Coordinates of C-alpha atoms and ligand atoms in Angstrom, one line a residue:
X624 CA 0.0 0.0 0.0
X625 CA 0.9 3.9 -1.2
X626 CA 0.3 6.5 0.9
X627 CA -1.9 7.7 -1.5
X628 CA -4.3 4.7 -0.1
X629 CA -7.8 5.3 0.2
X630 CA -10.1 3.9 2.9
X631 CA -13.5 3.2 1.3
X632 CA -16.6 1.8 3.2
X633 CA -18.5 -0.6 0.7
X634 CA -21.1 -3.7 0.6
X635 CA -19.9 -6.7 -1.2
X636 CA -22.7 -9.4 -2.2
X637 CA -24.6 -8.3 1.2
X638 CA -21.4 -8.3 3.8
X639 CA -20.4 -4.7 4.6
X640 CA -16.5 -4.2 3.6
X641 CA -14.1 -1.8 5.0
X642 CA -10.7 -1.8 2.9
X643 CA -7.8 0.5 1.8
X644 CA -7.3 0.4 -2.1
X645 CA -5.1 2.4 -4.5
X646 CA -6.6 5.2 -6.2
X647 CA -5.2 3.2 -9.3
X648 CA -7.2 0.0 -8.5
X649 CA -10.1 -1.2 -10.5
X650 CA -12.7 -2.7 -9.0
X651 CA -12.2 -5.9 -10.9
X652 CA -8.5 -5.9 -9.1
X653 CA -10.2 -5.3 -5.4
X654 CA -12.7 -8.3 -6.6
X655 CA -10.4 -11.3 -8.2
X656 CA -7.4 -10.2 -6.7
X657 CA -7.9 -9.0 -2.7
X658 CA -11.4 -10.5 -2.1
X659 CA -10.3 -13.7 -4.4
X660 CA -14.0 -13.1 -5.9
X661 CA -12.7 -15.0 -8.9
X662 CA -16.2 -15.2 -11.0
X663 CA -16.0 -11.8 -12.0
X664 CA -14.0 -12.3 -15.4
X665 CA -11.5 -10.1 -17.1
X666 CA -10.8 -10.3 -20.9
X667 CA -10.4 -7.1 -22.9
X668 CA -9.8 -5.3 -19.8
X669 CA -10.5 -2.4 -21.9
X670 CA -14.7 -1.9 -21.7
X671 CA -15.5 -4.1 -24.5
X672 CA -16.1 -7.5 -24.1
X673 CA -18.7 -7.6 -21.1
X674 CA -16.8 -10.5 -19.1
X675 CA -16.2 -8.4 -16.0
X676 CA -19.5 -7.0 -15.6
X677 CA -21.3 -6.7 -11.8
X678 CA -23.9 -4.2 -10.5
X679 CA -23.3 -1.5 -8.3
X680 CA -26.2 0.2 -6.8
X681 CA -27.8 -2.3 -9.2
X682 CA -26.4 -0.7 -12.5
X683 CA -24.4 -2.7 -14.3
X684 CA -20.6 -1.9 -15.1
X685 CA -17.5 -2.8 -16.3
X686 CA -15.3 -3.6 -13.4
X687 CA -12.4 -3.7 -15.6
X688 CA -12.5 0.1 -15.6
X689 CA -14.7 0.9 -12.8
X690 CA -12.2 2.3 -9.9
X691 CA -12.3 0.3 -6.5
X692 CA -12.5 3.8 -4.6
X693 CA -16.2 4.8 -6.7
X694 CA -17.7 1.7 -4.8
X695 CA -17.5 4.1 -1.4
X696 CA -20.9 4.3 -0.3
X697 CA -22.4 1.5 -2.8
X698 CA -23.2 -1.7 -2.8
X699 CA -21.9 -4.1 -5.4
X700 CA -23.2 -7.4 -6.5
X701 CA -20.8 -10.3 -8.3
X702 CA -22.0 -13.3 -9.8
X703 CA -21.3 -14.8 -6.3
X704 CA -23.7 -13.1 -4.8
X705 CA -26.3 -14.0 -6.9
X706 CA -28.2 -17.8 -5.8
X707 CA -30.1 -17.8 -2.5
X708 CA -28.0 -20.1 -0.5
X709 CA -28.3 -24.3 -2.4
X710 CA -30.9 -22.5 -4.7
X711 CA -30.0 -21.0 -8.2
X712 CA -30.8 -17.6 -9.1
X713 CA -33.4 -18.5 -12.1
X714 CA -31.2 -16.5 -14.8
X715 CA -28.7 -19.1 -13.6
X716 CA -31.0 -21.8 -14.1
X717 CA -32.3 -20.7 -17.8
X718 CA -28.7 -20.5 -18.5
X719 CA -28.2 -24.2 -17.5
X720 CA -31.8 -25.2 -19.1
X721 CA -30.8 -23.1 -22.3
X722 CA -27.2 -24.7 -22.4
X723 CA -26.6 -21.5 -23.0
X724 CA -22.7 -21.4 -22.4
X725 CA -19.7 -23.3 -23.3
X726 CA -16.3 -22.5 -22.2
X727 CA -18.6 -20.4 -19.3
X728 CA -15.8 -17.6 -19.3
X729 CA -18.5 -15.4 -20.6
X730 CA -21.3 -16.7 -18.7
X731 CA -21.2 -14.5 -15.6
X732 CA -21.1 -11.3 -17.2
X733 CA -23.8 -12.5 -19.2
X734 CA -25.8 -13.2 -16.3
X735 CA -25.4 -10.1 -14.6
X736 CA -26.5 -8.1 -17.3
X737 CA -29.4 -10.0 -17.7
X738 CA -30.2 -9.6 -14.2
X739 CA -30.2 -5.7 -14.6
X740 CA -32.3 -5.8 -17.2
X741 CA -35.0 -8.3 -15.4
X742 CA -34.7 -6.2 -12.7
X743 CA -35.2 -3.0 -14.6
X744 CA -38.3 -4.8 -17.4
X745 CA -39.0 -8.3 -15.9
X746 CA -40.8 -8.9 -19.3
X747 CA -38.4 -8.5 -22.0
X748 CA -39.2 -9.0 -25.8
X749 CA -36.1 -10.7 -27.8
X750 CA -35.5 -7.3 -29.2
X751 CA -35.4 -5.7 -25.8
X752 CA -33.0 -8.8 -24.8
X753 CA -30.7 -8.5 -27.7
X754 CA -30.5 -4.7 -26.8
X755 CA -29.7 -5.2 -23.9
X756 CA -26.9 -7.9 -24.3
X757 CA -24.7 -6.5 -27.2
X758 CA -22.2 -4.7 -25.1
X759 CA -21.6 -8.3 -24.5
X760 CA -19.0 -10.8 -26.6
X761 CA -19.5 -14.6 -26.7
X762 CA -17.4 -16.7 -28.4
X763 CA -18.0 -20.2 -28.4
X764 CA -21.6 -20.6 -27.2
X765 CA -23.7 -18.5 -30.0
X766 CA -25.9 -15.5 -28.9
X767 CA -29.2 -17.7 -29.4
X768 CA -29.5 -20.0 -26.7
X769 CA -27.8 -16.9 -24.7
X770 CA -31.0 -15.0 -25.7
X771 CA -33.2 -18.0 -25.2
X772 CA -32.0 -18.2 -21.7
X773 CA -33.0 -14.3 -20.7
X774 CA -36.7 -14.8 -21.8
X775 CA -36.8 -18.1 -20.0
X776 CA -35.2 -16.4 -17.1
X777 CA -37.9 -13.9 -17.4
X778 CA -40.4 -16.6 -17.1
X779 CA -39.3 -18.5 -14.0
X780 CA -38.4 -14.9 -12.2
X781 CA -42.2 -14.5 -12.8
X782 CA -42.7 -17.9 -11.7
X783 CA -41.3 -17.6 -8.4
X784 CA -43.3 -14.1 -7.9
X785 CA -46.3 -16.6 -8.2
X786 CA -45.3 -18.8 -5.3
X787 CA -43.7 -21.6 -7.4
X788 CA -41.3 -23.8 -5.6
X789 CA -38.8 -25.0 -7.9
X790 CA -37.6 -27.9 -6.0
X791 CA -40.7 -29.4 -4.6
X792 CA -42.9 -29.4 -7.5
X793 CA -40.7 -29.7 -10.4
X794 CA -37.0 -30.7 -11.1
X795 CA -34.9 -28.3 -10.6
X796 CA -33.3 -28.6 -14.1
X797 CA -35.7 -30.3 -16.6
X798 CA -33.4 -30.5 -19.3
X799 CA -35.1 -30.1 -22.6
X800 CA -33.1 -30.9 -25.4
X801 CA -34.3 -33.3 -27.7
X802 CA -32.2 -36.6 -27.4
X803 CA -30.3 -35.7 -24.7
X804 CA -31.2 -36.0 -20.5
X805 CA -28.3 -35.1 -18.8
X806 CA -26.9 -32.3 -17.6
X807 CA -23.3 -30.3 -18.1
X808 CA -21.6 -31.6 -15.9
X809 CA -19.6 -28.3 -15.5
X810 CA -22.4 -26.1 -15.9
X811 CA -23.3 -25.4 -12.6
X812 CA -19.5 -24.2 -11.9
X813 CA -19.8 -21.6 -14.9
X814 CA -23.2 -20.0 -13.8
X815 CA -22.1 -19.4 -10.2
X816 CA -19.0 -18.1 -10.7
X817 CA -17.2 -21.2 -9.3
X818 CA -15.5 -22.7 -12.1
X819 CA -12.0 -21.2 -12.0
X820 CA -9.5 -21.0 -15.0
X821 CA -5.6 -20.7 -15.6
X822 CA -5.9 -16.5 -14.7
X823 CA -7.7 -17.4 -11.3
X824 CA -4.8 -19.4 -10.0
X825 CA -3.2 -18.0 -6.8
X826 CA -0.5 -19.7 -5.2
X827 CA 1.8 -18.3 -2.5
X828 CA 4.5 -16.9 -4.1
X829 CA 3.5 -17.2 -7.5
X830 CA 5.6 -15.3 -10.2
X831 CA 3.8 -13.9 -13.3
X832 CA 5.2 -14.1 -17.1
X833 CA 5.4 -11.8 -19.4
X834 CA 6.1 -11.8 -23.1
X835 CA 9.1 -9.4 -23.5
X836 CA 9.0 -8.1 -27.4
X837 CA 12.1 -7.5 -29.5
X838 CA 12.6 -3.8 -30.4
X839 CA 13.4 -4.1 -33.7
X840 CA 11.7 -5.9 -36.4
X841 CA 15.3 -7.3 -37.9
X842 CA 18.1 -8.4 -35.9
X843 CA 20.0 -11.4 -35.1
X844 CA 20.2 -12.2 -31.6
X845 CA 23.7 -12.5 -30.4
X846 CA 22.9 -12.9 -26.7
X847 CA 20.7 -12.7 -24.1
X848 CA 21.2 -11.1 -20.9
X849 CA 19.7 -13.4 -18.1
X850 CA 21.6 -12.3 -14.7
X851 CA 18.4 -10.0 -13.9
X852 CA 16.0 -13.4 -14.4
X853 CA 18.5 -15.5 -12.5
X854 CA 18.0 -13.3 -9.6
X855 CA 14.4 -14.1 -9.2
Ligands
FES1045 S1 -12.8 -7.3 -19.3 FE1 -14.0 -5.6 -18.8 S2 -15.2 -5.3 -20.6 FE2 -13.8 -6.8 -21.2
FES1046 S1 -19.2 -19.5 -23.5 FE1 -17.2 -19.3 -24.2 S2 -17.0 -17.2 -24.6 FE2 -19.1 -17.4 -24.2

């Protein structure tokens, strides 16, 4: 910690948090990287994919530009935070129903933007959904079942409202696709947040790589100086 530290007052998925953070720090850094909230994803890091998105104040952002210290005072929601205790979220659940994910690195900002919107128009037309969605970049699943999965959300949020109990009076996943009647195995692990990939690794003591580029586009390399490495 600088001393240009900043002590910021926040909620975090319900649990009030009182932290220092660099005025440099983005929120997505003070999520994966301090609070080892690893379902928030990072990708483009630059505002375009979507992967990193959670809600403050219920407005969804991208935490991979958001700064830790503009959380001071708000409350911010993660993927994490999403299911009631054993019980899915039902955007979670349409997403499992919909096999609408495949790799899942996607999936949770996917999710919460979905939830801002059900939150915001619990009765979405496919227009209002694909609206809604396109700041956000799949690449392995396809945007339909994605889409599929928001309107079905829409359905079982409405469900719910109605007093339906999804585990007493029907499966909890009734998996529709023709031909098939099992479940992803993994899929569960994407929705929540829990699946964890190669960036979400933390061991003590870890070192990080980095790909150090030539500075000239022609030259023959003669030697490379290493006592700076060996030192590590
Ligand atoms: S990682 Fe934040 S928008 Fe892509
Ligand atoms: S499921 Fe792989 S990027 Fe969307």
């Amino acid at each position: 910690m600088t001393d240009q530290a900043l002590s910021i007052a926040t909620t975090v998925n319900g649990s009030p948090l009182s932290t220092r953070v660099e005025p440099r720090w983005t929120l997505a850094e003070l999520l994966r990287d301090h609070l080892r909230l690893t379902g928030t994803k990072v990708s483009c890091e630059m505002q375009v994919c979507g992967a990193c998105t959670v809600l403050v104040d219920g407005d969804p952002v991208s935490s991979c530009t958001y700064l830790a210290a503009d959380v001071h005072g708000r409350a911010v929601t993660t993927i994490e935070g999403l299911a009631g205790g054993q019980e899915l979220h039902p955007i979670q659940q349409a997403f499992v129903e919909e096999f609408a994910l495949q790799c899942g690195y996607c999936t949770p900002g996917f999710v919460m933007m979905a939830k801002a919107l059900l939150d915001e128009n619990p009765s979405p037309t496919t227009e209002e959904v694909v609206h809604h969605l396109e700041g956000n970049i799949c690449r392995c699943t396809g945007y339909a079942p994605i889409v599929a999965a928001v309107l079905r959300a829409a359905t079982l949020v409405r469900e719910r409202a109605d007093g339906w109990t999804p585990t007493s009076q029907r499966p909890p996943f009734p998996i529709r696709r023709p031909g098939t009647t099992s479940l992803r195995l993994d899929a569960l692990a994407k929705v929540t947040g829990a699946a964890t990939y190669a960036i979400d690794m933390a061991m003590p003591g870890m070192l990080y790589g980095k790909a150090a580029r030539a500075e000239r586009a022609h030259a023959r390399i003669v030697g490379i100086e290493t006592t700076a490495a060996l030192t590590v």
